[in-house]
Coordinates of C-alpha atoms and ligand atoms in Angstrom, one line a residue:
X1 CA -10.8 103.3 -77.9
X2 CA -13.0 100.7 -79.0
X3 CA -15.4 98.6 -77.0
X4 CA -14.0 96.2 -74.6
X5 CA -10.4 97.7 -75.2
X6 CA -9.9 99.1 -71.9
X7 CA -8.4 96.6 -70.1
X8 CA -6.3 97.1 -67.0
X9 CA -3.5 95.6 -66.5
X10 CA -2.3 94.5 -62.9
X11 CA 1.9 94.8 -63.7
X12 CA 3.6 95.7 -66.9
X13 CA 1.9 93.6 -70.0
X14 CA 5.6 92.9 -71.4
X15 CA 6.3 91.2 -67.4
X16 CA 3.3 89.7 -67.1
X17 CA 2.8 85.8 -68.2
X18 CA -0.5 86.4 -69.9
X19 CA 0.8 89.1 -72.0
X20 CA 0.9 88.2 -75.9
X21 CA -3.0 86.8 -74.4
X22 CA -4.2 89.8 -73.5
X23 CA -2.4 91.8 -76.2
X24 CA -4.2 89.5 -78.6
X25 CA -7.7 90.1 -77.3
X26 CA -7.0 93.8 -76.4
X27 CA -6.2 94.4 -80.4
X28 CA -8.6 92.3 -81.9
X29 CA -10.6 93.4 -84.4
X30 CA -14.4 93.9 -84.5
X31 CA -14.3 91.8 -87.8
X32 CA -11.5 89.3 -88.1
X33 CA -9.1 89.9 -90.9
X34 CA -10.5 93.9 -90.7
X35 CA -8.5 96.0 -92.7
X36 CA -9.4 99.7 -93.2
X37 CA -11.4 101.4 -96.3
X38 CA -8.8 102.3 -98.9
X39 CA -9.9 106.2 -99.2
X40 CA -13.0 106.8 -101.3
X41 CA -11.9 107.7 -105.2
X42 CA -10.1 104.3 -104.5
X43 CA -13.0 102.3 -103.2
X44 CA -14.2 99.9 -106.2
X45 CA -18.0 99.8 -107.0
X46 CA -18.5 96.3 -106.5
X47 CA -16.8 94.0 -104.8
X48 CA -15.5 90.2 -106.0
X49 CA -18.1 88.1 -105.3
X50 CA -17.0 85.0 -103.0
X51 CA -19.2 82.4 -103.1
X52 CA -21.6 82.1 -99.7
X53 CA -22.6 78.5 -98.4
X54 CA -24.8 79.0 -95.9
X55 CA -25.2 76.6 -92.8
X56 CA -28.2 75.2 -91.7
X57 CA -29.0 76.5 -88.4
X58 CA -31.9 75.8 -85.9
X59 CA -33.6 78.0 -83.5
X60 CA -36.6 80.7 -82.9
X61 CA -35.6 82.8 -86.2
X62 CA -35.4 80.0 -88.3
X63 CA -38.7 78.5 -87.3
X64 CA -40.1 81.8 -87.3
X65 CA -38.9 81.8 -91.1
X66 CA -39.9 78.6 -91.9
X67 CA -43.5 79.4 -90.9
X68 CA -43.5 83.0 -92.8
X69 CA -42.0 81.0 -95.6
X70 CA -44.5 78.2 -95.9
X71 CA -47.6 80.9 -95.5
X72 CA -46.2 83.2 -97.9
X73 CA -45.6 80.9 -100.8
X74 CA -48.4 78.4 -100.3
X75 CA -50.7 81.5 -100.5
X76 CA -48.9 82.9 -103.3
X77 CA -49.2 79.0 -105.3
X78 CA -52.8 77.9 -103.9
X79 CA -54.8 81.4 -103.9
X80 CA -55.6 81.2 -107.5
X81 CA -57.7 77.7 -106.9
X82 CA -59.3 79.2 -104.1
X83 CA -63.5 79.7 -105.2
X84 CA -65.6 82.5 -104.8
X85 CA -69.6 82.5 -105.9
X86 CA -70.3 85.8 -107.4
X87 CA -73.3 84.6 -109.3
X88 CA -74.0 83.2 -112.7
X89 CA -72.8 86.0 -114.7
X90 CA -69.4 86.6 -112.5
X91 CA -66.0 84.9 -112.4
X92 CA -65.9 82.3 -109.9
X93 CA -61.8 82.9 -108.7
X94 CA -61.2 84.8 -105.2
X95 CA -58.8 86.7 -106.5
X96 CA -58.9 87.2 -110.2
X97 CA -57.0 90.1 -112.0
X98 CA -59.6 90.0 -115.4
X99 CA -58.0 92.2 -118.5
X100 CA -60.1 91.4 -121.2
X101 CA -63.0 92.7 -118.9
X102 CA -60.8 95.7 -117.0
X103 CA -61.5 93.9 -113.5
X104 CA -60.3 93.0 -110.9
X105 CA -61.8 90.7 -108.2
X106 CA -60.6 90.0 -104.5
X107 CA -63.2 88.0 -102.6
X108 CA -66.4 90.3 -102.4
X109 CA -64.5 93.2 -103.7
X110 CA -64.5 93.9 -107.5
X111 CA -62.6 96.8 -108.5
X112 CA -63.5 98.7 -111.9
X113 CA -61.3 100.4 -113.7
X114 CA -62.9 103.8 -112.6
X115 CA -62.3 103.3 -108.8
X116 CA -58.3 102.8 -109.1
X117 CA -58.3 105.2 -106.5
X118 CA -58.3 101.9 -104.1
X119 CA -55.1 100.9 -105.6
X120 CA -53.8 104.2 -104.8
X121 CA -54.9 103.7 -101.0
X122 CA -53.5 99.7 -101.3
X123 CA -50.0 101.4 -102.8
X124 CA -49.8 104.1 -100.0
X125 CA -50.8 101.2 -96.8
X126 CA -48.0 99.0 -98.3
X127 CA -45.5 102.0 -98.6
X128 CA -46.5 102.9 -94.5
X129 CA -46.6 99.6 -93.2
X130 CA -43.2 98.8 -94.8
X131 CA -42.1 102.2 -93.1
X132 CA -43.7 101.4 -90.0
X133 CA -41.5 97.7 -90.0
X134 CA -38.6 99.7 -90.7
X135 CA -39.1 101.8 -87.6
X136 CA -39.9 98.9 -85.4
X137 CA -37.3 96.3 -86.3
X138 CA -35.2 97.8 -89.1
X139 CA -35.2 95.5 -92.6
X140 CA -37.6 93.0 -91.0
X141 CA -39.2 92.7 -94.3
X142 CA -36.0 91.8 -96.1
X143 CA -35.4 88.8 -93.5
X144 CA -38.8 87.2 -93.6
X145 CA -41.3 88.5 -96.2
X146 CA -39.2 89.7 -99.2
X147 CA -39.9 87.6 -102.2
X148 CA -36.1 87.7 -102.9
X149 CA -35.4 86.5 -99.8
X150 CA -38.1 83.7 -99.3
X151 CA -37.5 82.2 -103.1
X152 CA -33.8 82.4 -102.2
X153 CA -34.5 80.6 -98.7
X154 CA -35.9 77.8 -100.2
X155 CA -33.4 77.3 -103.3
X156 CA -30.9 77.6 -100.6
X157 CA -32.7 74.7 -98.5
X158 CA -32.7 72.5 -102.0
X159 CA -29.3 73.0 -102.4
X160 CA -28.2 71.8 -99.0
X161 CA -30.3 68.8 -99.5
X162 CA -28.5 67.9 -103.2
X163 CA -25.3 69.2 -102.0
X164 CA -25.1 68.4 -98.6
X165 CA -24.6 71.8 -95.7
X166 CA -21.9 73.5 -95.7
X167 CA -18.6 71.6 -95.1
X168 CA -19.8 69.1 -96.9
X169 CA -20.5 71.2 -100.1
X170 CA -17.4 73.6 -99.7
X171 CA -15.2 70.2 -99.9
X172 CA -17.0 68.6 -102.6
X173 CA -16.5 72.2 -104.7
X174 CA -12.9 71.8 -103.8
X175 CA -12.7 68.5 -105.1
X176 CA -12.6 67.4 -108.8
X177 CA -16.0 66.8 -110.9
X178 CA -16.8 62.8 -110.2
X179 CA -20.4 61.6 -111.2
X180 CA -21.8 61.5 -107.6
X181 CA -20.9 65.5 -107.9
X182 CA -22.7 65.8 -111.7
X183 CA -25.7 64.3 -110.4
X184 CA -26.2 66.2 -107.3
X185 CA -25.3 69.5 -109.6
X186 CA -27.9 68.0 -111.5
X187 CA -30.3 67.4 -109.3
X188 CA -30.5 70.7 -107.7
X189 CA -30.5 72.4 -110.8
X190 CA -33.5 70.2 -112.0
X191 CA -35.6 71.1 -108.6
X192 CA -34.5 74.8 -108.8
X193 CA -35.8 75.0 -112.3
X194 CA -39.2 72.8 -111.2
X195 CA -39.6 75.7 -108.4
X196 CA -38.8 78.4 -110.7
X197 CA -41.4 77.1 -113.6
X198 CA -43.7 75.9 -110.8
X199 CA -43.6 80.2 -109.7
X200 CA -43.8 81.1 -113.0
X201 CA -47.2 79.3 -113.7
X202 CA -49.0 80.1 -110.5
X203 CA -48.4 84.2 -111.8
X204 CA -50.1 83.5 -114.8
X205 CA -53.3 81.5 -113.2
X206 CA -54.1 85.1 -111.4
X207 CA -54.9 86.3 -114.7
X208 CA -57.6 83.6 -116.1
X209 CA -59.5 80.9 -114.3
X210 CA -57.0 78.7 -112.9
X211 CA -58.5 75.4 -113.6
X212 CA -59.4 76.0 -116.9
X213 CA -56.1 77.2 -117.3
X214 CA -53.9 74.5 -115.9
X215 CA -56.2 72.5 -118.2
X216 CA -55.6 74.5 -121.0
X217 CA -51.7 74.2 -120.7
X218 CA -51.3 70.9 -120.3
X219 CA -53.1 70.7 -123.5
X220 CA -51.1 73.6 -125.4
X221 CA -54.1 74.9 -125.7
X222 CA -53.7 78.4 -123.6
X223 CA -52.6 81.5 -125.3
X224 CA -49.0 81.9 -126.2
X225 CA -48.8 84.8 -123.9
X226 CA -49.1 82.5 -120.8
X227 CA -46.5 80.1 -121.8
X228 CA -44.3 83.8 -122.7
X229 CA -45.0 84.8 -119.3
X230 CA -44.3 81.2 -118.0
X231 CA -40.7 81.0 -119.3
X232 CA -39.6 84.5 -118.5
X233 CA -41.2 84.2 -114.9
X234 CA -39.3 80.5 -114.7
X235 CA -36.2 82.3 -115.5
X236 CA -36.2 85.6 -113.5
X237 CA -36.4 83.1 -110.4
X238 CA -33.9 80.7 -111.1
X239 CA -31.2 83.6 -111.9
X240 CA -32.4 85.6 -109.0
X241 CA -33.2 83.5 -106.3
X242 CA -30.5 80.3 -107.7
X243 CA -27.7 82.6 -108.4
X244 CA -27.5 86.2 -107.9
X245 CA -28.8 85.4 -104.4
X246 CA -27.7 88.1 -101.8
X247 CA -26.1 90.2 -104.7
X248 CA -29.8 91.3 -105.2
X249 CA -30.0 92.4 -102.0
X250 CA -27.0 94.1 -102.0
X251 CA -26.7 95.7 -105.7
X252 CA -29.6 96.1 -107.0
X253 CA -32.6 96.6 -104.4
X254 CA -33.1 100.1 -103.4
X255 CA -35.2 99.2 -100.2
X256 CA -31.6 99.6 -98.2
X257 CA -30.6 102.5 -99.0
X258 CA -34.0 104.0 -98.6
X259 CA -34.0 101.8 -95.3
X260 CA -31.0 103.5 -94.4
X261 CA -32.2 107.0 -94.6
X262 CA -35.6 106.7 -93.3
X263 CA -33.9 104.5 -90.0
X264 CA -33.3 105.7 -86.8
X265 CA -31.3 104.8 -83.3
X266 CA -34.0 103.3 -81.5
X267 CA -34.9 101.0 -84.3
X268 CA -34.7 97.1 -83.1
X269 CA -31.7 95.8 -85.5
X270 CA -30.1 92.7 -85.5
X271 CA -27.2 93.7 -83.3
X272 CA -23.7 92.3 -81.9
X273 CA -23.8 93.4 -78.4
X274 CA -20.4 94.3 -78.1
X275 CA -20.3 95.4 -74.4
X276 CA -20.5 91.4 -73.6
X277 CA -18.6 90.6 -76.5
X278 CA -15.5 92.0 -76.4
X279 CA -12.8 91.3 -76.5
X280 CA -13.2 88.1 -78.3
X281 CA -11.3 85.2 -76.5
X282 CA -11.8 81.3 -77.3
X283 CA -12.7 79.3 -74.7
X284 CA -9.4 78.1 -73.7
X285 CA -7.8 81.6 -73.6
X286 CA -10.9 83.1 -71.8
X287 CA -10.1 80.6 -69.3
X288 CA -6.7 81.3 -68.6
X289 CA -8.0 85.4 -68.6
X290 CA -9.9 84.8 -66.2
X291 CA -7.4 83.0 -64.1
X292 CA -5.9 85.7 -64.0
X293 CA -8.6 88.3 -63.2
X294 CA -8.9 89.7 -66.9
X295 CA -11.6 90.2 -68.9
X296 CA -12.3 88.7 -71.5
X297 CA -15.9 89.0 -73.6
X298 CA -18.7 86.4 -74.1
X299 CA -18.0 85.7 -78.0
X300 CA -15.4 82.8 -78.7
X301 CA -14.6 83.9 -82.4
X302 CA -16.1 81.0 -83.3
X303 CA -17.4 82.5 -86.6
X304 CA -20.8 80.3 -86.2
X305 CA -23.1 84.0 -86.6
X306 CA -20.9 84.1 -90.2
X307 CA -21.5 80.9 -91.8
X308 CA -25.1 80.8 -91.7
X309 CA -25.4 84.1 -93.1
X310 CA -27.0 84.0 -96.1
X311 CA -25.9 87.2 -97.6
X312 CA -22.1 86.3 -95.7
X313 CA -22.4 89.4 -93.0
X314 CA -20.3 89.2 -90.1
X315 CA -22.4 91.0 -87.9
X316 CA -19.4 91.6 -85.0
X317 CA -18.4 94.4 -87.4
X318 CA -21.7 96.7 -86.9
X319 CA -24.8 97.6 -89.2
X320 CA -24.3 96.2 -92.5
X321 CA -26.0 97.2 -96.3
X322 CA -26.3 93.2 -96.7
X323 CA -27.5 92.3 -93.4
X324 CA -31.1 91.5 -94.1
X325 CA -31.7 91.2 -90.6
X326 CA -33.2 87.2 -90.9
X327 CA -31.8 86.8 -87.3
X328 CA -30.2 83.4 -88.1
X329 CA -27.2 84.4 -86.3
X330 CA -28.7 85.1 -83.7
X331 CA -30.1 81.3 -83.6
X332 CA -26.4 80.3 -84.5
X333 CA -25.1 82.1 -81.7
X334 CA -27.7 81.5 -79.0
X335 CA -26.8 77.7 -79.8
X336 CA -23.2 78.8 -79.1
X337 CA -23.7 80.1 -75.6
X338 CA -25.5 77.2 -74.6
X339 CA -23.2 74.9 -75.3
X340 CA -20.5 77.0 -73.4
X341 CA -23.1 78.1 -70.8
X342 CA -22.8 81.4 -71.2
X343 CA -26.4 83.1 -71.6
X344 CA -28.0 83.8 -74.8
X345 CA -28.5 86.9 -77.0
X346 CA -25.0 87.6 -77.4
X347 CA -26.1 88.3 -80.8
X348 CA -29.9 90.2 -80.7
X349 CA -32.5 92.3 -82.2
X350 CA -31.1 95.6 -80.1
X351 CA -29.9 99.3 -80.6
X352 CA -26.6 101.0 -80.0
X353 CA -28.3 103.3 -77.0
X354 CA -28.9 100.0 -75.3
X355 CA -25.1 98.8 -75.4
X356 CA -24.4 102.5 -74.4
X357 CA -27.0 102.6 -71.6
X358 CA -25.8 98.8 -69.9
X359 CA -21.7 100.0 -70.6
X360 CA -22.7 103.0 -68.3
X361 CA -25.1 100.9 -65.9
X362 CA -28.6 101.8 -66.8
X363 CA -31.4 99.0 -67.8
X364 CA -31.9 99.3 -71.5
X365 CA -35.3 101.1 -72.8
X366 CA -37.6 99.9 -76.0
X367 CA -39.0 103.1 -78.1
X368 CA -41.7 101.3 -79.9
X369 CA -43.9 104.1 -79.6
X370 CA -42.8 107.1 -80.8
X371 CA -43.1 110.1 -83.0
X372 CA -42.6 108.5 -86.5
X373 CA -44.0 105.5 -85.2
X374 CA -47.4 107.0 -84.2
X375 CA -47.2 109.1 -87.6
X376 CA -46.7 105.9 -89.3
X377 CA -49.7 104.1 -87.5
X378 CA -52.4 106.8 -87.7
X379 CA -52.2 107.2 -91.8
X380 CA -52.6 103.5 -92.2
X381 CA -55.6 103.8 -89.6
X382 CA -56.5 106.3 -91.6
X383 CA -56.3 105.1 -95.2
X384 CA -57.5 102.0 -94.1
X385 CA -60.4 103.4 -92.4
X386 CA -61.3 105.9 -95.5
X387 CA -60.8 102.3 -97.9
X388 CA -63.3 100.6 -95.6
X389 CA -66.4 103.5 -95.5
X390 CA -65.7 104.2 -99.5
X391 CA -66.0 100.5 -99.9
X392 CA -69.1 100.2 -97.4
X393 CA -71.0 102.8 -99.3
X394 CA -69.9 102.1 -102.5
X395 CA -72.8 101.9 -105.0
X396 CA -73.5 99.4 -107.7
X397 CA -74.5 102.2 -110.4
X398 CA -72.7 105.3 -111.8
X399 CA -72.8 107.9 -114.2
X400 CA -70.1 109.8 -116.1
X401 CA -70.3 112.5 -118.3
X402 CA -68.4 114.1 -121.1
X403 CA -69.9 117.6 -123.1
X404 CA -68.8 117.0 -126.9
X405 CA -65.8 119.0 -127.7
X406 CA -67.0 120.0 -130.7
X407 CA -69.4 121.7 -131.6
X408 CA -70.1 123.6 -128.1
X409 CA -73.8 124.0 -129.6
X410 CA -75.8 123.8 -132.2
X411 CA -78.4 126.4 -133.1
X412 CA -81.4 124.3 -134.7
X413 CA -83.7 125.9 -137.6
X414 CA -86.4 127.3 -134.9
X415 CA -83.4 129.1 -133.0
X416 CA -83.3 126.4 -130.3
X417 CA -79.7 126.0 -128.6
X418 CA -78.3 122.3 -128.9
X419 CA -75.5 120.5 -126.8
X420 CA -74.5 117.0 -127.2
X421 CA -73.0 114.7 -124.3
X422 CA -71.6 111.2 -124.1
X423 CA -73.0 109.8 -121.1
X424 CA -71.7 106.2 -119.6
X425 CA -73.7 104.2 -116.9
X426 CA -72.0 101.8 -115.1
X427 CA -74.2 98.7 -113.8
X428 CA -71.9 96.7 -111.1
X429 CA -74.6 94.7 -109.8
X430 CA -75.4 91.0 -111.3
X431 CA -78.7 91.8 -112.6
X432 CA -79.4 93.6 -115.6
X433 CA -81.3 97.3 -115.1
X434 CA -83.6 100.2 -116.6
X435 CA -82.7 103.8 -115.5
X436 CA -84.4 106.9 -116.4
X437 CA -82.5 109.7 -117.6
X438 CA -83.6 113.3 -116.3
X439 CA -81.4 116.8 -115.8
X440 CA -81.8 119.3 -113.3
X441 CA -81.0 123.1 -114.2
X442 CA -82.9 123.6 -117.3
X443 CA -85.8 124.3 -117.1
X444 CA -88.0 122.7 -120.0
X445 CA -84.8 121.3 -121.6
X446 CA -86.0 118.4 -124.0
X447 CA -83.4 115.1 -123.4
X448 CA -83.0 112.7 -126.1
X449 CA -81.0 109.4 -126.4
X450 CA -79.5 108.6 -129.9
X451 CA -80.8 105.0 -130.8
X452 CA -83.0 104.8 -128.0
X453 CA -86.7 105.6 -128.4
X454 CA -87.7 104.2 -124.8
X455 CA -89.5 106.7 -122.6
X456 CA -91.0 107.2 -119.2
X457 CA -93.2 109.9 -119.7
X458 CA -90.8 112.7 -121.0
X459 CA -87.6 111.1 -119.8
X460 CA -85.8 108.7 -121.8
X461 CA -84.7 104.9 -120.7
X462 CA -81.3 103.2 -120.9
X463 CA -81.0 99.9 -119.8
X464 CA -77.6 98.4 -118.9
X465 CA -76.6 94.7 -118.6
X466 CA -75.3 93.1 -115.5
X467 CA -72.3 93.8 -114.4
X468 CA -71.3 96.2 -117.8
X469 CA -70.9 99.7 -118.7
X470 CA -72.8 101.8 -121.9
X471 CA -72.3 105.2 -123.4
X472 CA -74.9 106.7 -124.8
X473 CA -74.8 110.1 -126.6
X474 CA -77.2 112.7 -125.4
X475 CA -78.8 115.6 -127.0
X476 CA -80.2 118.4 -124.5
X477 CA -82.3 121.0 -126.6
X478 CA -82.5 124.1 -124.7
X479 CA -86.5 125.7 -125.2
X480 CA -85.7 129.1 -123.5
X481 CA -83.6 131.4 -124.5
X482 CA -80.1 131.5 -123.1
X483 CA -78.2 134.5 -122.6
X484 CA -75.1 135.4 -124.5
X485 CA -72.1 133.2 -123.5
X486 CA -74.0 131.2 -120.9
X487 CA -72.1 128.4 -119.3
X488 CA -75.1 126.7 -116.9
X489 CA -74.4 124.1 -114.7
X490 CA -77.2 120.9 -115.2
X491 CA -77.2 117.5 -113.8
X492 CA -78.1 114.7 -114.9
X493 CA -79.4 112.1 -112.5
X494 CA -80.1 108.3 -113.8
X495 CA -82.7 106.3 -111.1
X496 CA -83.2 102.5 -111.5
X497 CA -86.5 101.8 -112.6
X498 CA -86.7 99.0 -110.2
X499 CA -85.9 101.4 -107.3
X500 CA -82.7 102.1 -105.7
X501 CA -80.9 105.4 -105.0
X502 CA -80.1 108.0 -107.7
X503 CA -77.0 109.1 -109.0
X504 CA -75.5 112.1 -110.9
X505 CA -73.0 114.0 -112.7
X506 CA -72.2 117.6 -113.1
X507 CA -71.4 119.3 -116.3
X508 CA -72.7 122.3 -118.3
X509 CA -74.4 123.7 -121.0
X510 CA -73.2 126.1 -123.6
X511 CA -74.9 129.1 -125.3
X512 CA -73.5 131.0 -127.9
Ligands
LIG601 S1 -21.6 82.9 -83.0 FE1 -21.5 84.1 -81.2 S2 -19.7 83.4 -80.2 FE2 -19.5 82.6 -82.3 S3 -18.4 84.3 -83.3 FE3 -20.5 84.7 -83.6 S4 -20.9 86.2 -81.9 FE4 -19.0 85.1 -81.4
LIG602 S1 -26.0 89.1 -90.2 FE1 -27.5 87.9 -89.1 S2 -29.4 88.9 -89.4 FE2 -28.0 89.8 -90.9 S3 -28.4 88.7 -92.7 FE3 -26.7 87.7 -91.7 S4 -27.7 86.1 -90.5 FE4 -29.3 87.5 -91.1

């Protein structure tokens, strides 16, 4: 029997005045007009979309959301103006992703294209902390911090102030086209598209020096690729977050059904807590129920949680692949039971073993901390911590080195064994530098650089701009004999001239 269904009836229900009342409440459904899954080979892929007009609603959640929303997207349009002094021979953007140069800059980071292992550590802290949310409060991400949803939020706020909220907009869509009609159409669609280039152009400024790019496009000046980018960024947003709206969320997203599968029961989800609920009963018939000494639950099927979902959930009918868990109906709701004084969080971020443990008597009991939780907390620690002392200790110079494929070796005319090497010093800092080249492992092993006749006693000297890599290809002529098929590990070691620590790389040389 299903929650709230057990209802006890003081005579026969056919004798008794209130009846057909509490016949109606006994049977009704979780979700009004509920009628069961057809079997499975019958179920269609996708449903008929019907059109969702959102209400505007007020409360916690939606303040919550307006502030995630205006943080999110005025960092996302006004990061690429923020400054950052690097130095004279740096780029002067905080957060810069540089391809011409293979860089990329975030405040006093700059990333090289060697060191992508920090993406990797960025890519695995965004893949845990998502999995840690999900653990904690289920799709909180979806509600608040989702692009999808925030882009859609705020097309959805335009069009209620061009088309008016809800009743207002579902009557003028009922109603022939009239001019006042075309022009608020109009309208909206002229700020959506403003939003959607707008979004389009502040992507593209992450990629070159903003200024000098909004400068360069207002002149038609700046590449073509910017303006490419531009135009397919302005429309990806207006179909996405103008039109396809919650069928993103629902279609083509995979975050819930991953969501789903990595979820558990104590998970906080936006939940109908049907042990107060049920069975629904409006106002006036809750009244006479009670007259009576019947139950009847808290919700008065008012349908308020429904119509300012943005994806169109009614969340009375349990968990729910399109409920993005904003929490708005929970504000909707909270407003109802004030206004009948009833109290609030009929609607609330909860679990199933909560309802279960109040039905059967017991307080209700918040896992935050648990297993997966703790799991999910210690490898971001972790990660983060690892990021943080590679980035601490991170040095401005670096060597690399490649043995020729190629010849192996080369025996030269006084039987002297040869082997060539492409060797690449990377300078990060913002001054130019000297190093000195030297080897460890072969003894008497004569180093030479190819176009380079620069020496510091018998080592040779490279010197590297600021901020740039160089290859140079090395010769290492072996004096003493080496046995047959000797494979001997050397190291070669550049030092700034100026001072600084050493480094090295390992590789080998060959012998016939
Ligand atoms: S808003 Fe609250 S009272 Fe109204 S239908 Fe939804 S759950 Fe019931
Ligand atoms: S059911 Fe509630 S929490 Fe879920 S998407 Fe709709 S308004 Fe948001």
């Amino acid at each position: 029997m299903g929650p709230g269904r057990d209802i006890a009836l003081p005579m026969r229900p056919e004798q008794h005045p209130l009846a057909a009342l509490v016949d109606d409440a006994a049977r009704a459904p979780l979700v009004p007009n509920f009628e069961p899954d057809p079997p499975d080979d019958e179920q269609p892929l996708y449903l008929p979309r019907k059109k969702i007009y959102p209400q505007r609603v007020t409360g916690t959640y939606r303040r919550v959301k307006w502030a995630v929303l205006f943080v999110t997207l005025g960092i996302y349009y006004l990061l690429p103006f923020v400054r950052w002094d690097r130095g004279p021979n740096a780029p002067a953007q905080a957060v810069l992703i540089d391809f011409p140069n293979r860089r990329f800059y975030f405040f006093f980071i700059e990333i090289w294209p060697q060191e992508f292992y920090y993406l990797t550590g960025l890519l695995i802290l965004a893949a845990m902390g998502l999995f840690l949310m999900n653990a904690v409060a289920g799709r909180v991400w979806c509600g608040y911090l989702c692009p999808q949803t925030a882009w859609t939020d705020l097309f959805q706020t335009i069009e209620r102030w061009t088309e008016g909220d809800r009743r207002e907009h579902l009557q003028r869509d009922g109603q022939p086209w009239t001019l006042d009609r075309l022009a608020r159409s109009a309208t909206k669609h002229f700020l959506w598209l403003m939003v959607a280039w707008w979004t389009g152009g502040a992507w593209v400024l992450y990629f070159s020096d903003a200024p000098t790019l909004v400068r360069d496009l207002a002149t038609f000046q700046a590449p073509l690729i910017a303006y490419v980018f531009i135009g397919l960024l302005t429309f990806t947003t207006y179909t996405l977050a103008g039109w396809m709206r919650e069928q993103v969320c629902v279609y083509m997203c995979p975050w819930p059904r991953i969501q789903a599968a990595l979820t558990d029961e104590y998970a906080l989800n936006v939940t109908y807590r049907y042990d107060r609920g049920e069975p629904r009963a409006s106002l006036k018939k809750a009244a006479a129920l009670h007259e009576h000494g019947l139950p009847a639950g808290d919700c008065i099927d008012c349908l308020q949680c429904v119509h300012v979902c943005p994806t169109g959930v009614d969340i009375r009918g349990g968990p729910n692949l399109g409920c993005i868990q904003c929490g708005l109906c929970i504000d909707a709701c909270d407003a109802v039971m004030e206004k009948v004084g009833r109290p609030a969080r009929l609607i609330a971020y909860d679990t199933d073993i909560n309802i279960k443990r109040r039905q059967q008597g017991q307080t209700p009991s918040y896992s935050i901390i648990r297993p997966r939780t703790v799991l999910y907390a210690v490898i971001i620690v972790v990660v983060s911590g690892l990021m943080s002392y590679a980035l601490a200790t991170r040095r401005n110079d670096a060597v690399d080195v490649l043995h020729d494929r190629n010849p192996l070796f080369v025996r030269l005319s006084d039987g002297s064994l040869r082997n060539a090497y492409a060797v690449r010093i990377l300078n990060k800092s913002l001054k130019g530098k000297t190093f000195v080249l030297s080897i460890t492992g072969l003894p008497d092993a004569d180093l030479d650089v190819i176009g380079s006749s620069r020496f510091s006693g018998a080592h040779p000297l490279i010197s590297v701009g600021p901020d740039q890599s160089r290859e140079v290809r090395v010769l290492v002529t072996a004096r003493e004999q080496t046995p047959p098929g000797a494979s001997i590990p050397i190291i070669f070691t550049i030092a700034p001239v100026s001072g600084g620590t050493a480094v090295s790389a390992a590789d080998h040389f060959f012998g016939p």
